[in-house]
Amino acid sequence: MTRIRFSFARGEALKHISHLDMMRLIQRALRRSGLPLVYSEGYNPHLRFNLALPLPVNVTASEEYGEVILADPVTPDQFMAAFGEQLPAGLDLTGAWIEDDYSAPALPSTVGAALYRATLVAEEGCRVDPVQYRQTLDRLLAKEEILAPKTKKKKTKKVFVNVRSYIYEAYFNEPEKERPLELYMLLQAGSRGGVSPFFVIEQLEKELTVECNYKAHWELHRERLYRDQDQFLKPLSEGM
Amino acid sequence: MQALDTKLKRLLSQVQKPARYMGNEWNARQKDHAEAAVRMVLAFPDLYEVGMSNQGLKILYESVNSRPGMLMERAFAPGMDMEELMRAYDQPLFALESGKPLAEFDLIGFSLQYELSYTNVLNMLDLAGVPLYADQRGESDPLVVGGGPCAFNPEPLAPFFDFFVLGESEECLPELLSGLDRLKKEAPDRKELLVRLSEWEGIYVPSLYQPAYKEGKFSAIERTDSRAPAVIRKRLVRDLDRAPYPTAPIVPYLQAIHDRAVVELFRGCSRGCRFCQAGYIFRPVRRRSRDKLVETAKQQIAETGYEELSLASLSSADYPDLEELINELDRGLYGEQVKCNLPSLRLDSYSIKLANRLHRGKRSNLTFAPEAATERLRRVIRKNISEAEIFSALNDAVDAGWQGFKLYFMIGLPTETEEDVEAIVDLCRRLRQYFRHKSSRKIGISVSVSTFVPKAHTPFQWEPQLSLPEVTRRQEILQQGFKKMPGIDLSWHDAETSFLEAVFARGDRLLAPALEKAWSLGCRFDGWSEHFSMPGWRQAFRETGIEPEDYALRRFGYDDLLPWDHLHCGVDKAVLIREHQKAFNIDKPEQGEAQ
């Protein structure tokens, strides 16, 4: 059996689909590719396939990861050709390699954090005041407690979690002419819990003291994924 | 979608399930508008996930787009949240493939599957910026055409449509589109174009027919141009093996209601259930060959990556040598991990055997439609299964390890009495007792009860619907009866929804203003219980002077001219009359099967 990992980018054309849609899309693309796929045993066989971290709806990404088990040896080039051909516009396969260590943990359990970039897009004729945004962000980060509702299945009672510690870093880009305001957020993610970039932005907007009298919206992009190793974050791409 | 502008992209980030409006799916066709002489958009008046489950849409998409010089794109009814944003931002309704507004197409073709989607038809025309009434449209406006089962009585929609296509259009639509290009050059204006079109087989141009009314009731219809035919006959595909059928259907991003590969075993149905419109309008039975089915299934699986294949038809177990087909599919799809399923199972041992053969994995629930609980009433509707057969079939299913059943019944069928309704409760009680003694496992039984809606072109087209208060009373009998029966799960269709369906199913043109009124009062998605508003409809009927009960509860006589009598479904009225009479003389022996 061959364990293949691959990286891909998601563009504008596909940013509106959900994680479940992505899972179905990729699995069907794999099924069309003619690659020697492996299915689980049992009544309801499913593909031996994983994505590293769900990508939220309305978010583009440059460096996402997936892995799939194949029955026969396949070179990364063969994989790239066969699978890449079956992907729709908006989903670009950027790399593939063989994971020799068959006992390596499954991809989802290796993810520890993700870096997001949120761009503030103002409608024509609107001027955004960067200073105000920077000050507001400082105020938000100075808090010791930021409570986020935690949705537990089948429980109606709302539970709140302090997610302040999940926000590892958050900063705006250096001001430049003709360049929109960009907020970078390094957020904890994965099986140990995390915080949604949309939630952080929502908190930021709540903190804005001056009423917004212009129309603007945020566009989100996930830059890369990290693993949490010996207390240090390393890009997931390293050592893969 | 290629031409997504910033405004539209912005809207998509604010709505639920934006993938409904994205297009760009695997196998979607992007054809060049400049190279197409005729451009059509197929408009489905319901949500994307409903429309993309419709096999007819996929067949027509293939039939037009596989031809050079013409193109077909898709549009669906936007959800309420999207509609609100589109109106706020002046975003006209657009086609998914190119993002172009519907008004830029030559033809807008509505798929008319269900009476309760009519307000969505008007809403889509309005969102497209196309005048609602055909006589208000100018030379540069698209032609608005309707097809599908509801086109067999399109009278309530008549003023909004330029023409209808009667019957199966996968063969005639490409012909029509290439002919239209030629006609457009020859005909001096839109009116003449429509007259010329009316001479084609299967084309109904309602503006060329003038109805007359006596005491507020439809009484006659007259042609306003002698070139239009007196009776319009439906279009029919003769050889399904040679008819267009998708080998690479579109694979939606979001999960459609039916998200799977589909091969159609045959069209039509030989069973002849008297309430069933599909059983009449799709006659005669025409089959696809086994070779063609296996070939198509293999192509579809290879081109889509689907993990499920449906062997569809109105009564799939009736396909000759179905077991051999399944064997060949097994061989043809070996190693692809494809699950086959067979919808529309009949209640007999053969069907159970097939279900056992096809199903892998946990045997959860099987669904059947006995429709009525007494043998007498089943003979009236010509659903001829005996009680012994029901017990023996379900017994086989339990023996094979199935965990439970879902049973569909109808109330309000002609000649139904209170005893027939109580018999539903009684039958389920006896089934429950039987399986309790027989099986150590718990056998789940769920019962779903709908209300009979008399449909045009069926032997029951003359019959009234049961009145609303009486439907409610009979539903209460069921609720009371099942209350004392734990372990049986009862659900029923909303009585008012079925009432409205009945009003339009046998309606005439006088209903058009009420329809427009209801739409303008905000009625949308009337088939969806969360959106359906009876108060809105009551107000619309009141303000337009319509008594809806006059329509739903009307009993027609054989001598009455019916609003759809000038539309011929392929079955002569004499046959329908004979079947109608037989329903009330069930003691006479049946002869042969329907053709």
PDB file of N, CA and C in Angstrom, chain B residues 265-331:
ATOM      1  N   LEU B 265     -34.804   2.771 -16.731  1.00  0.00           N
ATOM      2  CA  LEU B 265     -35.046   1.451 -17.312  1.00  0.00           C
ATOM      3  C   LEU B 265     -36.099   1.507 -18.409  1.00  0.00           C
ATOM      4  N   PHE B 266     -37.210   2.172 -18.086  1.00  0.00           N
ATOM      5  CA  PHE B 266     -38.261   2.311 -19.089  1.00  0.00           C
ATOM      6  C   PHE B 266     -39.109   3.527 -18.764  1.00  0.00           C
ATOM      7  N   ARG B 267     -39.876   3.942 -19.740  1.00  0.00           N
ATOM      8  CA  ARG B 267     -40.800   5.051 -19.514  1.00  0.00           C
ATOM      9  C   ARG B 267     -42.204   4.509 -19.650  1.00  0.00           C
ATOM     10  N   GLY B 268     -43.124   5.129 -18.904  1.00  0.00           N
ATOM     11  CA  GLY B 268     -44.486   4.627 -18.890  1.00  0.00           C
ATOM     12  C   GLY B 268     -44.606   3.562 -17.816  1.00  0.00           C
ATOM     13  N   CYS B 269     -45.826   3.070 -17.627  1.00  0.00           N
ATOM     14  CA  CYS B 269     -46.056   2.070 -16.592  1.00  0.00           C
ATOM     15  C   CYS B 269     -47.274   1.270 -17.013  1.00  0.00           C
ATOM     16  N   SER B 270     -47.186  -0.043 -16.865  1.00  0.00           N
ATOM     17  CA  SER B 270     -48.284  -0.884 -17.340  1.00  0.00           C
ATOM     18  C   SER B 270     -49.308  -1.158 -16.244  1.00  0.00           C
ATOM     19  N   ARG B 271     -49.088  -0.598 -15.053  1.00  0.00           N
ATOM     20  CA  ARG B 271     -49.942  -0.948 -13.918  1.00  0.00           C
ATOM     21  C   ARG B 271     -51.323  -0.318 -13.994  1.00  0.00           C
ATOM     22  N   GLY B 272     -51.394   0.908 -14.496  1.00  0.00           N
ATOM     23  CA  GLY B 272     -52.688   1.548 -14.693  1.00  0.00           C
ATOM     24  C   GLY B 272     -53.419   1.956 -13.433  1.00  0.00           C
ATOM     25  N   CYS B 273     -52.691   2.344 -12.392  1.00  0.00           N
ATOM     26  CA  CYS B 273     -53.349   2.868 -11.189  1.00  0.00           C
ATOM     27  C   CYS B 273     -54.149   4.108 -11.589  1.00  0.00           C
ATOM     28  N   ARG B 274     -55.392   4.144 -11.137  1.00  0.00           N
ATOM     29  CA  ARG B 274     -56.309   5.139 -11.707  1.00  0.00           C
ATOM     30  C   ARG B 274     -56.079   6.567 -11.210  1.00  0.00           C
ATOM     31  N   PHE B 275     -55.365   6.720 -10.111  1.00  0.00           N
ATOM     32  CA  PHE B 275     -55.109   8.069  -9.582  1.00  0.00           C
ATOM     33  C   PHE B 275     -53.839   8.671 -10.162  1.00  0.00           C
ATOM     34  N   CYS B 276     -53.055   7.836 -10.842  1.00  0.00           N
ATOM     35  CA  CYS B 276     -51.666   8.214 -11.151  1.00  0.00           C
ATOM     36  C   CYS B 276     -51.555   8.890 -12.509  1.00  0.00           C
ATOM     37  N   GLN B 277     -51.213  10.180 -12.497  1.00  0.00           N
ATOM     38  CA  GLN B 277     -51.129  10.918 -13.740  1.00  0.00           C
ATOM     39  C   GLN B 277     -49.945  10.443 -14.579  1.00  0.00           C
ATOM     40  N   ALA B 278     -48.815  10.191 -13.908  1.00  0.00           N
ATOM     41  CA  ALA B 278     -47.627   9.744 -14.644  1.00  0.00           C
ATOM     42  C   ALA B 278     -47.924   8.458 -15.403  1.00  0.00           C
ATOM     43  N   GLY B 279     -48.735   7.579 -14.776  1.00  0.00           N
ATOM     44  CA  GLY B 279     -49.082   6.312 -15.404  1.00  0.00           C
ATOM     45  C   GLY B 279     -49.850   6.502 -16.705  1.00  0.00           C
ATOM     46  N   TYR B 280     -50.558   7.623 -16.841  1.00  0.00           N
ATOM     47  CA  TYR B 280     -51.316   7.872 -18.061  1.00  0.00           C
ATOM     48  C   TYR B 280     -50.562   8.717 -19.076  1.00  0.00           C
ATOM     49  N   ILE B 281     -49.934   9.817 -18.611  1.00  0.00           N
ATOM     50  CA  ILE B 281     -49.346  10.734 -19.605  1.00  0.00           C
ATOM     51  C   ILE B 281     -48.051  10.191 -20.211  1.00  0.00           C
ATOM     52  N   PHE B 282     -47.428   9.197 -19.566  1.00  0.00           N
ATOM     53  CA  PHE B 282     -46.185   8.664 -20.135  1.00  0.00           C
ATOM     54  C   PHE B 282     -46.396   7.362 -20.917  1.00  0.00           C
ATOM     55  N   ARG B 283     -47.644   7.057 -21.248  1.00  0.00           N
ATOM     56  CA  ARG B 283     -47.886   5.844 -22.018  1.00  0.00           C
ATOM     57  C   ARG B 283     -47.403   6.008 -23.449  1.00  0.00           C
ATOM     58  N   PRO B 284     -47.126   4.977 -24.188  1.00  0.00           N
ATOM     59  CA  PRO B 284     -47.069   3.584 -23.739  1.00  0.00           C
ATOM     60  C   PRO B 284     -45.722   3.259 -23.083  1.00  0.00           C
ATOM     61  N   VAL B 285     -45.615   2.023 -22.590  1.00  0.00           N
ATOM     62  CA  VAL B 285     -44.362   1.587 -21.978  1.00  0.00           C
ATOM     63  C   VAL B 285     -43.309   1.413 -23.071  1.00  0.00           C
ATOM     64  N   ARG B 286     -42.152   2.042 -22.868  1.00  0.00           N
ATOM     65  CA  ARG B 286     -41.019   1.850 -23.786  1.00  0.00           C
ATOM     66  C   ARG B 286     -39.791   1.546 -22.957  1.00  0.00           C
ATOM     67  N   ARG B 287     -39.058   0.516 -23.355  1.00  0.00           N
ATOM     68  CA  ARG B 287     -37.921   0.079 -22.547  1.00  0.00           C
ATOM     69  C   ARG B 287     -36.594   0.455 -23.175  1.00  0.00           C
ATOM     70  N   ARG B 288     -35.604   0.610 -22.326  1.00  0.00           N
ATOM     71  CA  ARG B 288     -34.225   0.673 -22.809  1.00  0.00           C
ATOM     72  C   ARG B 288     -33.678  -0.738 -22.794  1.00  0.00           C
ATOM     73  N   SER B 289     -32.813  -1.012 -23.751  1.00  0.00           N
ATOM     74  CA  SER B 289     -32.248  -2.366 -23.801  1.00  0.00           C
ATOM     75  C   SER B 289     -31.231  -2.533 -22.681  1.00  0.00           C
ATOM     76  N   ARG B 290     -31.016  -3.787 -22.317  1.00  0.00           N
ATOM     77  CA  ARG B 290     -30.077  -4.087 -21.251  1.00  0.00           C
ATOM     78  C   ARG B 290     -28.676  -3.594 -21.606  1.00  0.00           C
ATOM     79  N   ASP B 291     -28.267  -3.823 -22.851  1.00  0.00           N
ATOM     80  CA  ASP B 291     -26.928  -3.392 -23.274  1.00  0.00           C
ATOM     81  C   ASP B 291     -26.757  -1.891 -23.122  1.00  0.00           C
ATOM     82  N   LYS B 292     -27.789  -1.160 -23.540  1.00  0.00           N
ATOM     83  CA  LYS B 292     -27.712   0.299 -23.477  1.00  0.00           C
ATOM     84  C   LYS B 292     -27.607   0.753 -22.014  1.00  0.00           C
ATOM     85  N   LEU B 293     -28.393   0.108 -21.157  1.00  0.00           N
ATOM     86  CA  LEU B 293     -28.397   0.492 -19.738  1.00  0.00           C
ATOM     87  C   LEU B 293     -27.034   0.245 -19.094  1.00  0.00           C
ATOM     88  N   VAL B 294     -26.446  -0.913 -19.387  1.00  0.00           N
ATOM     89  CA  VAL B 294     -25.150  -1.244 -18.787  1.00  0.00           C
ATOM     90  C   VAL B 294     -24.084  -0.273 -19.299  1.00  0.00           C
ATOM     91  N   GLU B 295     -24.124  -0.010 -20.593  1.00  0.00           N
ATOM     92  CA  GLU B 295     -23.153   0.915 -21.191  1.00  0.00           C
ATOM     93  C   GLU B 295     -23.285   2.305 -20.563  1.00  0.00           C
ATOM     94  N   THR B 296     -24.537   2.797 -20.456  1.00  0.00           N
ATOM     95  CA  THR B 296     -24.765   4.129 -19.892  1.00  0.00           C
ATOM     96  C   THR B 296     -24.322   4.191 -18.426  1.00  0.00           C
ATOM     97  N   ALA B 297     -24.635   3.143 -17.668  1.00  0.00           N
ATOM     98  CA  ALA B 297     -24.257   3.124 -16.252  1.00  0.00           C
ATOM     99  C   ALA B 297     -22.733   3.210 -16.119  1.00  0.00           C
ATOM    100  N   LYS B 298     -22.010   2.444 -16.927  1.00  0.00           N
ATOM    101  CA  LYS B 298     -20.552   2.459 -16.846  1.00  0.00           C
ATOM    102  C   LYS B 298     -19.999   3.837 -17.192  1.00  0.00           C
ATOM    103  N   GLN B 299     -20.563   4.436 -18.247  1.00  0.00           N
ATOM    104  CA  GLN B 299     -20.099   5.778 -18.636  1.00  0.00           C
ATOM    105  C   GLN B 299     -20.363   6.788 -17.526  1.00  0.00           C
ATOM    106  N   GLN B 300     -21.575   6.753 -16.985  1.00  0.00           N
ATOM    107  CA  GLN B 300     -21.919   7.730 -15.946  1.00  0.00           C
ATOM    108  C   GLN B 300     -21.009   7.601 -14.726  1.00  0.00           C
ATOM    109  N   ILE B 301     -20.757   6.370 -14.301  1.00  0.00           N
ATOM    110  CA  ILE B 301     -19.907   6.172 -13.122  1.00  0.00           C
ATOM    111  C   ILE B 301     -18.483   6.662 -13.423  1.00  0.00           C
ATOM    112  N   ALA B 302     -17.989   6.359 -14.624  1.00  0.00           N
ATOM    113  CA  ALA B 302     -16.630   6.786 -14.980  1.00  0.00           C
ATOM    114  C   ALA B 302     -16.523   8.302 -15.070  1.00  0.00           C
ATOM    115  N   GLU B 303     -17.575   8.960 -15.547  1.00  0.00           N
ATOM    116  CA  GLU B 303     -17.516  10.405 -15.769  1.00  0.00           C
ATOM    117  C   GLU B 303     -17.883  11.234 -14.541  1.00  0.00           C
ATOM    118  N   THR B 304     -18.547  10.615 -13.557  1.00  0.00           N
ATOM    119  CA  THR B 304     -18.993  11.400 -12.398  1.00  0.00           C
ATOM    120  C   THR B 304     -18.278  11.027 -11.105  1.00  0.00           C
ATOM    121  N   GLY B 305     -17.881   9.747 -10.974  1.00  0.00           N
ATOM    122  CA  GLY B 305     -17.325   9.296  -9.705  1.00  0.00           C
ATOM    123  C   GLY B 305     -18.400   9.017  -8.664  1.00  0.00           C
ATOM    124  N   TYR B 306     -19.660   8.993  -9.097  1.00  0.00           N
ATOM    125  CA  TYR B 306     -20.743   8.718  -8.155  1.00  0.00           C
ATOM    126  C   TYR B 306     -20.561   7.354  -7.507  1.00  0.00           C
ATOM    127  N   GLU B 307     -21.036   7.234  -6.250  1.00  0.00           N
ATOM    128  CA  GLU B 307     -20.907   5.991  -5.511  1.00  0.00           C
ATOM    129  C   GLU B 307     -22.233   5.242  -5.456  1.00  0.00           C
ATOM    130  N   GLU B 308     -23.248   5.815  -6.137  1.00  0.00           N
ATOM    131  CA  GLU B 308     -24.569   5.195  -6.099  1.00  0.00           C
ATOM    132  C   GLU B 308     -25.212   5.266  -7.474  1.00  0.00           C
ATOM    133  N   LEU B 309     -25.927   4.203  -7.818  1.00  0.00           N
ATOM    134  CA  LEU B 309     -26.602   4.151  -9.117  1.00  0.00           C
ATOM    135  C   LEU B 309     -28.056   3.775  -8.887  1.00  0.00           C
ATOM    136  N   SER B 310     -28.951   4.569  -9.446  1.00  0.00           N
ATOM    137  CA  SER B 310     -30.367   4.292  -9.284  1.00  0.00           C
ATOM    138  C   SER B 310     -30.931   3.712 -10.583  1.00  0.00           C
ATOM    139  N   LEU B 311     -31.687   2.634 -10.462  1.00  0.00           N
ATOM    140  CA  LEU B 311     -32.330   2.026 -11.629  1.00  0.00           C
ATOM    141  C   LEU B 311     -33.773   2.531 -11.641  1.00  0.00           C
ATOM    142  N   ALA B 312     -33.987   3.639 -12.331  1.00  0.00           N
ATOM    143  CA  ALA B 312     -35.236   4.374 -12.148  1.00  0.00           C
ATOM    144  C   ALA B 312     -36.286   4.039 -13.196  1.00  0.00           C
ATOM    145  N   SER B 313     -37.525   4.169 -12.775  1.00  0.00           N
ATOM    146  CA  SER B 313     -38.699   4.093 -13.644  1.00  0.00           C
ATOM    147  C   SER B 313     -39.899   4.203 -12.728  1.00  0.00           C
ATOM    148  N   LEU B 314     -41.105   4.127 -13.302  1.00  0.00           N
ATOM    149  CA  LEU B 314     -42.286   4.246 -12.453  1.00  0.00           C
ATOM    150  C   LEU B 314     -42.550   2.962 -11.673  1.00  0.00           C
ATOM    151  N   SER B 315     -41.991   1.837 -12.112  1.00  0.00           N
ATOM    152  CA  SER B 315     -42.219   0.562 -11.412  1.00  0.00           C
ATOM    153  C   SER B 315     -41.102  -0.396 -11.810  1.00  0.00           C
ATOM    154  N   SER B 316     -39.899  -0.174 -11.243  1.00  0.00           N
ATOM    155  CA  SER B 316     -38.689  -0.808 -11.767  1.00  0.00           C
ATOM    156  C   SER B 316     -38.710  -2.330 -11.761  1.00  0.00           C
ATOM    157  N   ALA B 317     -39.432  -2.921 -10.810  1.00  0.00           N
ATOM    158  CA  ALA B 317     -39.445  -4.386 -10.748  1.00  0.00           C
ATOM    159  C   ALA B 317     -40.124  -4.979 -11.976  1.00  0.00           C
ATOM    160  N   ASP B 318     -40.842  -4.148 -12.751  1.00  0.00           N
ATOM    161  CA  ASP B 318     -41.510  -4.636 -13.953  1.00  0.00           C
ATOM    162  C   ASP B 318     -40.572  -4.770 -15.150  1.00  0.00           C
ATOM    163  N   TYR B 319     -39.317  -4.335 -14.998  1.00  0.00           N
ATOM    164  CA  TYR B 319     -38.401  -4.458 -16.134  1.00  0.00           C
ATOM    165  C   TYR B 319     -38.136  -5.942 -16.393  1.00  0.00           C
ATOM    166  N   PRO B 320     -38.302  -6.396 -17.647  1.00  0.00           N
ATOM    167  CA  PRO B 320     -38.131  -7.819 -17.907  1.00  0.00           C
ATOM    168  C   PRO B 320     -36.685  -8.251 -17.634  1.00  0.00           C
ATOM    169  N   ASP B 321     -36.534  -9.360 -17.000  1.00  0.00           N
ATOM    170  CA  ASP B 321     -35.213  -9.899 -16.725  1.00  0.00           C
ATOM    171  C   ASP B 321     -34.325  -8.938 -15.934  1.00  0.00           C
ATOM    172  N   LEU B 322     -34.936  -8.325 -14.955  1.00  0.00           N
ATOM    173  CA  LEU B 322     -34.208  -7.346 -14.143  1.00  0.00           C
ATOM    174  C   LEU B 322     -32.999  -7.993 -13.458  1.00  0.00           C
ATOM    175  N   GLU B 323     -33.164  -9.259 -13.068  1.00  0.00           N
ATOM    176  CA  GLU B 323     -32.046  -9.911 -12.376  1.00  0.00           C
ATOM    177  C   GLU B 323     -30.829 -10.052 -13.274  1.00  0.00           C
ATOM    178  N   GLU B 324     -31.069 -10.342 -14.542  1.00  0.00           N
ATOM    179  CA  GLU B 324     -29.941 -10.453 -15.464  1.00  0.00           C
ATOM    180  C   GLU B 324     -29.281  -9.080 -15.644  1.00  0.00           C
ATOM    181  N   LEU B 325     -30.100  -8.020 -15.691  1.00  0.00           N
ATOM    182  CA  LEU B 325     -29.540  -6.666 -15.779  1.00  0.00           C
ATOM    183  C   LEU B 325     -28.642  -6.389 -14.567  1.00  0.00           C
ATOM    184  N   ILE B 326     -29.138  -6.745 -13.389  1.00  0.00           N
ATOM    185  CA  ILE B 326     -28.354  -6.493 -12.181  1.00  0.00           C
ATOM    186  C   ILE B 326     -27.046  -7.294 -12.205  1.00  0.00           C
ATOM    187  N   ASN B 327     -27.108  -8.541 -12.686  1.00  0.00           N
ATOM    188  CA  ASN B 327     -25.880  -9.330 -12.808  1.00  0.00           C
ATOM    189  C   ASN B 327     -24.882  -8.650 -13.737  1.00  0.00           C
ATOM    190  N   GLU B 328     -25.379  -8.155 -14.856  1.00  0.00           N
ATOM    191  CA  GLU B 328     -24.472  -7.516 -15.810  1.00  0.00           C
ATOM    192  C   GLU B 328     -23.896  -6.222 -15.260  1.00  0.00           C
ATOM    193  N   LEU B 329     -24.726  -5.493 -14.509  1.00  0.00           N
ATOM    194  CA  LEU B 329     -24.220  -4.254 -13.890  1.00  0.00           C
ATOM    195  C   LEU B 329     -23.137  -4.593 -12.869  1.00  0.00           C
ATOM    196  N   ASP B 330     -23.362  -5.659 -12.107  1.00  0.00           N
ATOM    197  CA  ASP B 330     -22.361  -6.096 -11.133  1.00  0.00           C
ATOM    198  C   ASP B 330     -21.032  -6.389 -11.817  1.00  0.00           C
ATOM    199  N   ARG B 331     -21.110  -7.098 -12.935  1.00  0.00           N
ATOM    200  CA  ARG B 331     -19.881  -7.428 -13.659  1.00  0.00           C
ATOM    201  C   ARG B 331     -19.261  -6.163 -14.251  1.00  0.00           C
TER     202      ARG B 331
END
